[in-house]
PDB file of C-alpha atoms in Angstrom:
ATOM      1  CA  UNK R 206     -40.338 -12.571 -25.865  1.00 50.00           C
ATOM      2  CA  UNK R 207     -37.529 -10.128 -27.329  1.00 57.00           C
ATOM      3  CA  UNK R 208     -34.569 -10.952 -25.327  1.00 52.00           C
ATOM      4  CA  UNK R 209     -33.222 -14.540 -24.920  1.00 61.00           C
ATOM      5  CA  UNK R 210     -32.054 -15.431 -21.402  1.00 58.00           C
ATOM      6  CA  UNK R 211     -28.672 -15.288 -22.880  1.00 57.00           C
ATOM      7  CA  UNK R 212     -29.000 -12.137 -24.201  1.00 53.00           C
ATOM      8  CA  UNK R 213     -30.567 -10.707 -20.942  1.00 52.00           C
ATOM      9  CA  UNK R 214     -27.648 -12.399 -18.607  1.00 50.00           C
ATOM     10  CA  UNK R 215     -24.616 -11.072 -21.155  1.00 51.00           C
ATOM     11  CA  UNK R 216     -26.649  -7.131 -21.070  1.00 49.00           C
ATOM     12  CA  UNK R 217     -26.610  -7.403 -16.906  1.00 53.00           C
ATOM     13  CA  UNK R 218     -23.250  -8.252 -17.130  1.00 45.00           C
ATOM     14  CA  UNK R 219     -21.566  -5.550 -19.126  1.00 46.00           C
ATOM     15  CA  UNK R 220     -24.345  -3.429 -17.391  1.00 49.00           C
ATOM     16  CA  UNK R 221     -22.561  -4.045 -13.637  1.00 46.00           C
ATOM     17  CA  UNK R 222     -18.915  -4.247 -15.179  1.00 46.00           C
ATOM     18  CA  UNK R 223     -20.119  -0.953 -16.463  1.00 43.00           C
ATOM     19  CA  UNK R 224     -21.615   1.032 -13.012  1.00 43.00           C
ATOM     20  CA  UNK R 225     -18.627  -1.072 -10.474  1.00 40.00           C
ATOM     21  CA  UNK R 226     -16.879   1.706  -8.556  1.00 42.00           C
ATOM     22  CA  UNK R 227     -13.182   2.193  -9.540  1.00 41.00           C
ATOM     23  CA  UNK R 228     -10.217   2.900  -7.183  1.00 40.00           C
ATOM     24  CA  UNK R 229      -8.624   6.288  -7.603  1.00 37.00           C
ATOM     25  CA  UNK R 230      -4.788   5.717  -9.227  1.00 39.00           C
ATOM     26  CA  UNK R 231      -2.526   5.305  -6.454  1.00 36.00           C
ATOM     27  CA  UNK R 232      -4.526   5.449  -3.277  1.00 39.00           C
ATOM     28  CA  UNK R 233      -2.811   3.139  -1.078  1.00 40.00           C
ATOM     29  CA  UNK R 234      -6.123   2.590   0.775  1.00 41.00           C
ATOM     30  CA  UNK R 235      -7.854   1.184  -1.922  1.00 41.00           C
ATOM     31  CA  UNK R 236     -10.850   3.767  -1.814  1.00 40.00           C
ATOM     32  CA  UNK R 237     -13.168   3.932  -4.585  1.00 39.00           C
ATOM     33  CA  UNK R 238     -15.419   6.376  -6.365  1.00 38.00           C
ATOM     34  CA  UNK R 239     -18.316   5.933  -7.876  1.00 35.00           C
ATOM     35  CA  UNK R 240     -17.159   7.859 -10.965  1.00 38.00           C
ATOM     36  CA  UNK R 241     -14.765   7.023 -12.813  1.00 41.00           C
ATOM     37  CA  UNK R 242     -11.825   9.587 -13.556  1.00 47.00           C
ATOM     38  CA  UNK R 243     -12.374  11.376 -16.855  1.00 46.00           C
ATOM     39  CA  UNK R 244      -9.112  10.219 -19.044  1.00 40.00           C
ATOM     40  CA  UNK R 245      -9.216  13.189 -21.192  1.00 59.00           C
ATOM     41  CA  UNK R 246     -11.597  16.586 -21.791  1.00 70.00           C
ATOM     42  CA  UNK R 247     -14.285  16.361 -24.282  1.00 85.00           C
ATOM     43  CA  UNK R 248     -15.978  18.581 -26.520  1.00 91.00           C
ATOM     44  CA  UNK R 249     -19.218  20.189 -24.853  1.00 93.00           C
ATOM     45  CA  UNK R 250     -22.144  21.639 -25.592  1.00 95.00           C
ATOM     46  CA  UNK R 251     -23.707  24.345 -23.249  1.00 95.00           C
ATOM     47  CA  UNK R 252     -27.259  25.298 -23.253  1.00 94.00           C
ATOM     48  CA  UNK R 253     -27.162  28.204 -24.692  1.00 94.00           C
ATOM     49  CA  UNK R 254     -25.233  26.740 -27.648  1.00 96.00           C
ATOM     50  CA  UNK R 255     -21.821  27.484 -26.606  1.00 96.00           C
ATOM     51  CA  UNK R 256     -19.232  24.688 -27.869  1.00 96.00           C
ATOM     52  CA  UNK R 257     -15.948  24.434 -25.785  1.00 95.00           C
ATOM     53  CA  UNK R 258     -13.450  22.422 -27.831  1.00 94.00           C
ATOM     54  CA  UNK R 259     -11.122  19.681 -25.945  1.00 93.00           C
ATOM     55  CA  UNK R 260      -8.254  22.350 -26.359  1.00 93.00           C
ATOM     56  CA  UNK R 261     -10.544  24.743 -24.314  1.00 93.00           C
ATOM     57  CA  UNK R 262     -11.599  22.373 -21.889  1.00 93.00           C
ATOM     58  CA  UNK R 263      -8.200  20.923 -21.268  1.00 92.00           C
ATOM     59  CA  UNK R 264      -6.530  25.533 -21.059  1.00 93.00           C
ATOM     60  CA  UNK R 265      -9.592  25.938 -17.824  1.00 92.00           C
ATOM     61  CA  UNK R 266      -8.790  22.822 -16.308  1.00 92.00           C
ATOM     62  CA  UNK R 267      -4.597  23.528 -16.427  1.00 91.00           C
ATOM     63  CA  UNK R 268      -5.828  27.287 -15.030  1.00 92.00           C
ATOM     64  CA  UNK R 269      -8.154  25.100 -12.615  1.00 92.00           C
ATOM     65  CA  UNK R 270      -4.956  23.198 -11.278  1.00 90.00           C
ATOM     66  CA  UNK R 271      -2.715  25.945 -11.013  1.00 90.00           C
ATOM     67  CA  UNK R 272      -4.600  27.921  -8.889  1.00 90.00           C
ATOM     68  CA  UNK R 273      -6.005  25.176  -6.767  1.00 90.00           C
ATOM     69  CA  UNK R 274      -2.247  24.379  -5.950  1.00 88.00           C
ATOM     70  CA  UNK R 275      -2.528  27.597  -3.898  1.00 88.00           C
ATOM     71  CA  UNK R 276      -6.376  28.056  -3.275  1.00 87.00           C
ATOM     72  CA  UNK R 277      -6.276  26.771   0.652  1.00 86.00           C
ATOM     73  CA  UNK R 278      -3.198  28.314   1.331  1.00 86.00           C
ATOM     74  CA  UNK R 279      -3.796  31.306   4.385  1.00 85.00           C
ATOM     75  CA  UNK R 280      -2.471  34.127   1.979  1.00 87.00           C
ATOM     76  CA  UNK R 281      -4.630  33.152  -0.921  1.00 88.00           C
ATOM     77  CA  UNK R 282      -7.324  35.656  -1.110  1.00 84.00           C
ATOM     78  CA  UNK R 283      -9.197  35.505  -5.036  1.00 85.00           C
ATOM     79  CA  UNK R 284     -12.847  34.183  -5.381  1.00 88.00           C
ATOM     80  CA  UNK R 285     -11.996  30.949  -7.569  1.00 91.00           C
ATOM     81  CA  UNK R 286     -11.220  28.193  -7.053  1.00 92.00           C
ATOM     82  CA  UNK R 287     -15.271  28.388  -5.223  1.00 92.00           C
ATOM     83  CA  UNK R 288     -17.141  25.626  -3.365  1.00 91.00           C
ATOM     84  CA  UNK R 289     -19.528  24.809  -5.616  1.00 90.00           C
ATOM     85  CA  UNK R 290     -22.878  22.702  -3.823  1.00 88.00           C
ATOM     86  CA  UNK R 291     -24.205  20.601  -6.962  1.00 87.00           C
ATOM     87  CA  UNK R 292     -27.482  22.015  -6.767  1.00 84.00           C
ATOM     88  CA  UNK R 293     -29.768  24.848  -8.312  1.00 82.00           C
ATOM     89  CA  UNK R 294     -33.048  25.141  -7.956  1.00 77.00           C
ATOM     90  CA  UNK R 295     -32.894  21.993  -5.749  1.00 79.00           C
ATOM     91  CA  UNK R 296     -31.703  19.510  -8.234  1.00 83.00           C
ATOM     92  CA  UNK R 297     -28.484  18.132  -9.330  1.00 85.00           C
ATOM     93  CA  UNK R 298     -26.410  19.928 -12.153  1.00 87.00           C
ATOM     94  CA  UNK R 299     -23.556  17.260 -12.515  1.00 83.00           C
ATOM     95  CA  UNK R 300     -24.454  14.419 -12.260  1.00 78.00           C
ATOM     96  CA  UNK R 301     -22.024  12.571 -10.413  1.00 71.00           C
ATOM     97  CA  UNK R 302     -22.318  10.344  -7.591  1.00 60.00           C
ATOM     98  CA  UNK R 303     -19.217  11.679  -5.923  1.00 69.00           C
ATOM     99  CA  UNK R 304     -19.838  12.599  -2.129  1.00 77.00           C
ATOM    100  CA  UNK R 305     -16.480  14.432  -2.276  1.00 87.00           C
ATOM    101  CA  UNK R 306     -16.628  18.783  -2.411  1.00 90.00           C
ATOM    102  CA  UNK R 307     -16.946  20.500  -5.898  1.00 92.00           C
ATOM    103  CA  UNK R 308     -15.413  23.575  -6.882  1.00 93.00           C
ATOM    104  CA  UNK R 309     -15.636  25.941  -9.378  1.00 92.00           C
ATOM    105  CA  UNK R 310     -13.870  27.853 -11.772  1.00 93.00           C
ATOM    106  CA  UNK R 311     -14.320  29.925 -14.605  1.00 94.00           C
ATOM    107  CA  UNK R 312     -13.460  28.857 -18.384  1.00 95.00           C
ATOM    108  CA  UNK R 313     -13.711  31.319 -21.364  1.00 94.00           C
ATOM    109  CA  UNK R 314     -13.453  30.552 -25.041  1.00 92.00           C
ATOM    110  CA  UNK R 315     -10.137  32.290 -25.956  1.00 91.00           C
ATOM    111  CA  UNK R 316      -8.171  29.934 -22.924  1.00 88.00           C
ATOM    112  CA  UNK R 317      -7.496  32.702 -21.309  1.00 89.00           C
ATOM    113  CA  UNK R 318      -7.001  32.251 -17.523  1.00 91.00           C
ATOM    114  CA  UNK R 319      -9.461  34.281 -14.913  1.00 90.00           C
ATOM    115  CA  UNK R 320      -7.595  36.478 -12.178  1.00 85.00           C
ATOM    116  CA  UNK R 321      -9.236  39.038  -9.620  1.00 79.00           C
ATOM    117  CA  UNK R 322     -10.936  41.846 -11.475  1.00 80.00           C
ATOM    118  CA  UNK R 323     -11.674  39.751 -14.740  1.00 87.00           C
ATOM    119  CA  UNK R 324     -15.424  39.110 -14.868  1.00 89.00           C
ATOM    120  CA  UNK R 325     -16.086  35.045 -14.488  1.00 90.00           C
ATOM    121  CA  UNK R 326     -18.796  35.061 -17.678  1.00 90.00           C
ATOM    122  CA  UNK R 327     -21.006  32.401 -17.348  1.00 93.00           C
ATOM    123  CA  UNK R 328     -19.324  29.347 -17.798  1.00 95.00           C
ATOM    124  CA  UNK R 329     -17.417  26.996 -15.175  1.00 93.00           C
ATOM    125  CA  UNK R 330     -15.365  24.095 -15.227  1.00 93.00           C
ATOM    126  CA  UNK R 331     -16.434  21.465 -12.255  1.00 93.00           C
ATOM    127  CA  UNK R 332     -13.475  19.322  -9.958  1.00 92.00           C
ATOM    128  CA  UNK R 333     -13.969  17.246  -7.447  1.00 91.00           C
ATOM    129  CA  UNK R 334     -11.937  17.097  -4.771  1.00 90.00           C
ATOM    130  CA  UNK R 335      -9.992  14.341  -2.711  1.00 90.00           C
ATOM    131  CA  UNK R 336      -8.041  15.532   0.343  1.00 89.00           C
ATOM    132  CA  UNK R 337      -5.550  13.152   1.021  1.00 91.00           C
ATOM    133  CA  UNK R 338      -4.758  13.180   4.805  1.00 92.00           C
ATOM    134  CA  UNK R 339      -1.775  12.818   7.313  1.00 93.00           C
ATOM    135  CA  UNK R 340      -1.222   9.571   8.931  1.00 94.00           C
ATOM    136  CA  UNK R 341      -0.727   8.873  12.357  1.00 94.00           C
ATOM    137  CA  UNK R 342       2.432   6.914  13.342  1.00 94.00           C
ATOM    138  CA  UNK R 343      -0.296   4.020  13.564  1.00 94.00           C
ATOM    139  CA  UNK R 344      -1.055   4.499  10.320  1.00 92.00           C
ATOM    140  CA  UNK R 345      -4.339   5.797  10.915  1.00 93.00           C
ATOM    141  CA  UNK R 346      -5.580   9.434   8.870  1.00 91.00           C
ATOM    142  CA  UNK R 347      -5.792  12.880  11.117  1.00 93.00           C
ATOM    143  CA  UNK R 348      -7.347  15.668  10.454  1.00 91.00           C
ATOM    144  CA  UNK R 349      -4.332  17.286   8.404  1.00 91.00           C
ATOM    145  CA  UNK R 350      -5.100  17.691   4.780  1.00 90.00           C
ATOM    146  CA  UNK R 351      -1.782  16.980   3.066  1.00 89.00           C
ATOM    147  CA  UNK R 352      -2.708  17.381  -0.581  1.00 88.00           C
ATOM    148  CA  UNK R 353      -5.435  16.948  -2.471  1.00 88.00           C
ATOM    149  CA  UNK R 354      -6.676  14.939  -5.578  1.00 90.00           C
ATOM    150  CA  UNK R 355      -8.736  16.562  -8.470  1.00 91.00           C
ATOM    151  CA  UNK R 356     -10.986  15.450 -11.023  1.00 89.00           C
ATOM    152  CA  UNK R 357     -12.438  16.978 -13.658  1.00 90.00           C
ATOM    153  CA  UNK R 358     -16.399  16.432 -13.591  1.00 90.00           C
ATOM    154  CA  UNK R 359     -18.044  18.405 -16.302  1.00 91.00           C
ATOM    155  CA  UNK R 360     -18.989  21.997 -17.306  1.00 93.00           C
ATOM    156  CA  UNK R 361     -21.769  24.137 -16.758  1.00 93.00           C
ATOM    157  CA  UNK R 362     -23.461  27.211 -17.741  1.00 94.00           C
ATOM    158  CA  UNK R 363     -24.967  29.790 -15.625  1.00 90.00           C
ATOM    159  CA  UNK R 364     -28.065  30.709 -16.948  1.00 86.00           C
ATOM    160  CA  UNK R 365     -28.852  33.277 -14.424  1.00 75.00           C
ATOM    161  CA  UNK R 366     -32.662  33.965 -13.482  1.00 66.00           C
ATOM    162  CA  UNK R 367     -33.821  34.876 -10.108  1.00 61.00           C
ATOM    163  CA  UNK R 368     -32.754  31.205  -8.637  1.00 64.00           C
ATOM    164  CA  UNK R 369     -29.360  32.275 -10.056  1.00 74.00           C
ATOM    165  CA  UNK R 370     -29.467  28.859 -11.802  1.00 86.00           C
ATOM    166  CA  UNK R 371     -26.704  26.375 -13.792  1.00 90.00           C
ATOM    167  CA  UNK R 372     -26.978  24.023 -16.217  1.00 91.00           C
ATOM    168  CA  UNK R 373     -24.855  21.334 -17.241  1.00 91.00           C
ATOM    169  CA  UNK R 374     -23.296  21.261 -20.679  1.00 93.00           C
ATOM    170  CA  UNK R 375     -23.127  18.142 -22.441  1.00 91.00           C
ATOM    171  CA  UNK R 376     -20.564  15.488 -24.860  1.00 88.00           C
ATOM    172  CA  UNK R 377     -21.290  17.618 -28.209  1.00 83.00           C
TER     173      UNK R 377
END
């Protein structure tokens, strides 16, 4: 036998502590997700090579939350932020367990910020989104969306091809 009973019971341990849901940082009704929120950016890889340093990670996600201030407003009329399904070619890209919406946006090497008429390129940050809704004077939630929580899931690359496919890109 490798593994002493020990051994086995300490590794399930850290192995649940490890995959437990968290609650999201000041929900007052304790929900959880079962991701946890990424504390900072990290360096990627794409599949095509591509590295995005933290710097450029952390520029697209600050574009990302400026423009999804606005993005369900009636007047706001650009492409991005875009619901984004979590599929191509009928499998996951990001793998996250989330059931909340994704969205899209674009990211480009030099930080610089996508607006209407810019080509997106290929690359996209991922957010997931939390609405937070309006309570009823009984405390209960309607259907009013009063804000909304982000978090930042991952990248990916679109690699094009007839399926009009992404890929995710991973820690480099």
């Amino acid at each position: 036998m490798y593994f002493d009973i020990k051994s086995i019971f300490l590794l399930g341990l850290v192995a649940a502590a490890t995959a437990s849901p968290v609650a999201y940082p000041g929900d007052e009704d304790g929900s959880v997700s079962l991701h946890a929120r990424m504390a900072k950016p990290q360096k990627v890889k794409c599949p095509d090579g591509t590295v995005f340093e933290v710097e450029e990670v952390t520029a697209g996600n600050g574009h990302f939350r400026e423009a999804a201030k606005k993005a369900f407003e009636p007047s706001y009329k650009l492409k991005y932020p875009d619901y984004f399904g979590n599929k191509s070619g009928g499998k996951q890209v990001i793998p996250t367990a989330s059931q909340n919406d994704l969205y899209e946006w674009p990211i480009f090497k030099d930080k610089s910020n996508w607006t209407n008429g810019k080509q997106p390129g290929k690359y996209r940050t991922v957010h997931s989104e939390k609405p937070v809704y309006e309570k009823d004077k009984n405390g209960h939630p309607t259907n009013k969306i009063v804000s909304r929580n982000w978090t930042f899931v991952g990248i990916m690359q679109h690699v094009g091809g007839p399926s009009n496919a992404y890929e995710v890109c991973n820690a480099a």
